[in-house]
mmCIF file of C-alpha atoms in Angstrom:
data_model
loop_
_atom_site.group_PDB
_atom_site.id
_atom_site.type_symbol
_atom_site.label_atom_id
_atom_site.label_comp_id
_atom_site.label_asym_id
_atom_site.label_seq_id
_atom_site.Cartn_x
_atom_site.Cartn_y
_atom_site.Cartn_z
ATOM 1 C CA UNK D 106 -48.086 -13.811 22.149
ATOM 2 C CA UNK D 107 -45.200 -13.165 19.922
ATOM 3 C CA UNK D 108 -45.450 -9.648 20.067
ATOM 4 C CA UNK D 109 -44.938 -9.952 23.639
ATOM 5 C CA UNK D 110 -41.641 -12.156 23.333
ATOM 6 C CA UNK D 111 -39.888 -8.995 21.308
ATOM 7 C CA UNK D 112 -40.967 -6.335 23.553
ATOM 8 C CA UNK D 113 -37.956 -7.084 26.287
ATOM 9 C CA UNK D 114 -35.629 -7.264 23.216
ATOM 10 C CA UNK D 115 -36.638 -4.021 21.955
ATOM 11 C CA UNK D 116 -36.949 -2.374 25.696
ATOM 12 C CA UNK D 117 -33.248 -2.235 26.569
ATOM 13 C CA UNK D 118 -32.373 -0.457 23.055
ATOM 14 C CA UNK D 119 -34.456 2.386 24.244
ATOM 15 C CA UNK D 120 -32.735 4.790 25.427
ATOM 16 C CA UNK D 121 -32.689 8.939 25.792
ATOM 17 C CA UNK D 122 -30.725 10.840 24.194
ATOM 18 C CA UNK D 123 -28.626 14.226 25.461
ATOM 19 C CA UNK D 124 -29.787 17.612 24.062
ATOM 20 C CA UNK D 125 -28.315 21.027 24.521
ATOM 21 C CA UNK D 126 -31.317 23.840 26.110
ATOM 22 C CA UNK D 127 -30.947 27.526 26.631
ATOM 23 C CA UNK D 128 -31.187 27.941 30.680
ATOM 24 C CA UNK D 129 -32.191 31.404 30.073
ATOM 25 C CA UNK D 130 -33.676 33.736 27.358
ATOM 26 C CA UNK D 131 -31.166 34.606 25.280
ATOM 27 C CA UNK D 132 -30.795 37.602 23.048
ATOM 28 C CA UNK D 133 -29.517 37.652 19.507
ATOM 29 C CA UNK D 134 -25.796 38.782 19.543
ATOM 30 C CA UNK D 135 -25.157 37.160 23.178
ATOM 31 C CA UNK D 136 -21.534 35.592 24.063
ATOM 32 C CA UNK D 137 -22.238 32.273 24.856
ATOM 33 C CA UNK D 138 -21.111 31.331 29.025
ATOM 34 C CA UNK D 139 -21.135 28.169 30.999
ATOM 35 C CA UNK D 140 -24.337 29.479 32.413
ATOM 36 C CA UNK D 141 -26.695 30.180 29.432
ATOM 37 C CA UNK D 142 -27.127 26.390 29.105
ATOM 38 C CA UNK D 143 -27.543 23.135 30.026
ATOM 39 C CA UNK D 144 -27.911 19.464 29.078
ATOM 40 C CA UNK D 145 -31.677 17.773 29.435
ATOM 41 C CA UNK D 146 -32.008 13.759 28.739
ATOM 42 C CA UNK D 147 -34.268 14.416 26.121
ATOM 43 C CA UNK D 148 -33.954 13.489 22.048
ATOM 44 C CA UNK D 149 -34.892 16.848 20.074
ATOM 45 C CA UNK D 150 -33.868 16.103 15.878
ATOM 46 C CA UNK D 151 -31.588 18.985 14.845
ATOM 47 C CA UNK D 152 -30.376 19.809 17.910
ATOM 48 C CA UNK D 153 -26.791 19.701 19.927
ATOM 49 C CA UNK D 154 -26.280 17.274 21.401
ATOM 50 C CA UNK D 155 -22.773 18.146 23.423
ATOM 51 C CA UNK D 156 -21.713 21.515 25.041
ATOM 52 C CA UNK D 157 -18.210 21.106 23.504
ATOM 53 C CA UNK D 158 -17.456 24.701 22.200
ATOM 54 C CA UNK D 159 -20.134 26.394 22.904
ATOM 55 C CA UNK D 160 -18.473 28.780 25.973
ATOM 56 C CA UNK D 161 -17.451 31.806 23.822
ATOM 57 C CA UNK D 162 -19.824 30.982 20.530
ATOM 58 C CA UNK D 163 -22.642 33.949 19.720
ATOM 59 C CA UNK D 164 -26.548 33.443 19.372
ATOM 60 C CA UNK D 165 -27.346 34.317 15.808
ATOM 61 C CA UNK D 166 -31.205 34.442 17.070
ATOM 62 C CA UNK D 167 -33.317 35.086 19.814
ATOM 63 C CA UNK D 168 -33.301 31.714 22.152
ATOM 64 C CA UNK D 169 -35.968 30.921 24.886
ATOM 65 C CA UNK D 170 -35.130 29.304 28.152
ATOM 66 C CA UNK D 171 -35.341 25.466 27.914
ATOM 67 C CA UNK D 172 -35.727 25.635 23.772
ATOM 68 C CA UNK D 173 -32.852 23.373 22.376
ATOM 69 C CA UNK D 174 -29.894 24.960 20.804
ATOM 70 C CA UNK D 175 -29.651 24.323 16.966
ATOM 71 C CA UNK D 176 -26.255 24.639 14.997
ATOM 72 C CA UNK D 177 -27.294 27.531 13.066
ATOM 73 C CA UNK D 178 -28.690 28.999 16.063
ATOM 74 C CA UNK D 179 -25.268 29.668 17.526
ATOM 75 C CA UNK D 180 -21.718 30.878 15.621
ATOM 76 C CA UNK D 181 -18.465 32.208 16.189
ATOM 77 C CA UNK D 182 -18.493 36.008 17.613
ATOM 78 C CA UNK D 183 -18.857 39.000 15.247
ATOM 79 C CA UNK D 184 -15.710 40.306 14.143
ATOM 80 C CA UNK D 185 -17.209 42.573 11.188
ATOM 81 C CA UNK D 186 -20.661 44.523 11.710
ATOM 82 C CA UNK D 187 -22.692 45.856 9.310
ATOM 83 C CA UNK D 188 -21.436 48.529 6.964
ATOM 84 C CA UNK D 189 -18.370 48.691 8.847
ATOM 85 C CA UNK D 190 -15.391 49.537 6.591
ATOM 86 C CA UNK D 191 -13.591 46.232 5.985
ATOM 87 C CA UNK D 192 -10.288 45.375 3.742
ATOM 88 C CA UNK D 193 -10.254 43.201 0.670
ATOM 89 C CA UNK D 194 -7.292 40.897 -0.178
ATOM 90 C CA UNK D 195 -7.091 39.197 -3.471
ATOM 91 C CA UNK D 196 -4.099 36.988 -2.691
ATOM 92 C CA UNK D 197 -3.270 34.428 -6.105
ATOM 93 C CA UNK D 198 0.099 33.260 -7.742
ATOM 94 C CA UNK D 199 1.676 35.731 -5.826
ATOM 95 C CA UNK D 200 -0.158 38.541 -6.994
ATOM 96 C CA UNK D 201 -1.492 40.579 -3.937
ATOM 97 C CA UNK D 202 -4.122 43.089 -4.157
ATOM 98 C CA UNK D 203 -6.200 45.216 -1.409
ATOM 99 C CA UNK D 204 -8.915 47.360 -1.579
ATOM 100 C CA UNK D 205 -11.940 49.009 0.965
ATOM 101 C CA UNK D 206 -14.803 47.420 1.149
ATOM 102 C CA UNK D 207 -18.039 47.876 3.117
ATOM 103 C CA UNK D 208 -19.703 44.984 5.022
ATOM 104 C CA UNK D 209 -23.104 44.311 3.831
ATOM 105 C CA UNK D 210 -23.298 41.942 6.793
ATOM 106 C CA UNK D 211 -21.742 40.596 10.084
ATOM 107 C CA UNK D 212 -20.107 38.087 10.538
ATOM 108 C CA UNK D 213 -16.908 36.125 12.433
ATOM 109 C CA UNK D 214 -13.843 34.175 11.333
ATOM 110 C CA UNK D 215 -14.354 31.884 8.586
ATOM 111 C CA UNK D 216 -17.777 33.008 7.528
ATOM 112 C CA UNK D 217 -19.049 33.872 4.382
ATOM 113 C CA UNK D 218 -19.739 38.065 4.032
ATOM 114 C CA UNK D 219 -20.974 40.078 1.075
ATOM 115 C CA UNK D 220 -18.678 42.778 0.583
ATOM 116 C CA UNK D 221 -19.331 46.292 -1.238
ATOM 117 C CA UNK D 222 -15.710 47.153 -3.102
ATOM 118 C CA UNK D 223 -15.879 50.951 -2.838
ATOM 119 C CA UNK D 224 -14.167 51.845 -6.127
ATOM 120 C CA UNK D 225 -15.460 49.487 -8.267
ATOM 121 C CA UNK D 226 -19.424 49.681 -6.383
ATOM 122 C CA UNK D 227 -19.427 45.754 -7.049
ATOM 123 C CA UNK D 228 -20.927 43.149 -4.679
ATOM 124 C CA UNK D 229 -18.379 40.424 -4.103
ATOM 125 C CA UNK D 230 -18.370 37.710 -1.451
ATOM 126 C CA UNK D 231 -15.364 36.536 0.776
ATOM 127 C CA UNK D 232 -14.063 34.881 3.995
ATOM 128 C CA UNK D 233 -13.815 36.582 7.107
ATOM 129 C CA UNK D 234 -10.360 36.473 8.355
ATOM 130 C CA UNK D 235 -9.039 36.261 11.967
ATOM 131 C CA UNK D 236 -8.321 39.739 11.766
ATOM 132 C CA UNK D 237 -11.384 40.851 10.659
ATOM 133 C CA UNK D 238 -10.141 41.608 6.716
ATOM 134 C CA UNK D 239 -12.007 39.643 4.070
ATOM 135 C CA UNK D 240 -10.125 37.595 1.556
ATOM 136 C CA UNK D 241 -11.842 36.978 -1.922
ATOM 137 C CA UNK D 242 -11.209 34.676 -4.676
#
């Protein structure tokens, strides 16, 4: 008898919550549009849960229609590939210094990318820049 006096307490709290789904398959490297997905009144842990900058954003991974949409499923658009030839910019106390570097990644704007110096043949890692050099501390 008591359990039934909580039950319409509990009932209205209830409620669904808003989750971001691919509305079509979606390939890994694919600029995000209006159309590739859409918002289902279902609770899925993990996943978005608003559309709010996702027009322009790139799949990192392969995403099947009506799967939800993860954060690291999705980031901002490539602006370095893979082994493309990428400048390095030590920038500290006013002391500037550039170099070539090869990408040992891809990546966009403000990522982290693991950068080949090709004098030096060291591995160091940097931040993507808007246009598309890497700066390393």
């Amino acid at each position: 008898m008591r359990l039934l006096a909580l039950i319409p307490l509990v009932w209205p709290l209830l409620a669904e919550a808003e989750t971001v789904v691919a509305a079509r398959n979606l390939r890994a490297q694919t600029i995000l549009t209006a159309q590739d997905f859409s918002i289902r009144d279902i609770s899925v842990a993990g996943a978005l849960s608003s559309d709010k900058g996702l027009v322009g954003m790139e799949t990192r991974v392969a995403i099947y229609i009506g799967r939800p949409i993860r954060p690291g499923d999705i980031g901002p658009p490539a602006l370095v590939e893979r082994n493309a030839i990428v400048t390095l910019i030590y920038d500290h106390g006013g002391l500037v210094i550039t170099a070539e570097g090869r990408a040992l990644g891809r990546g966009g704007e403000g990522e982290q990318l693991r950068v080949m110096n090709l004098s030096s043949r060291s591995t160091i890692s940097g931040t993507i820049q808007p246009d598309g050099s890497v700066k390393v501390q």
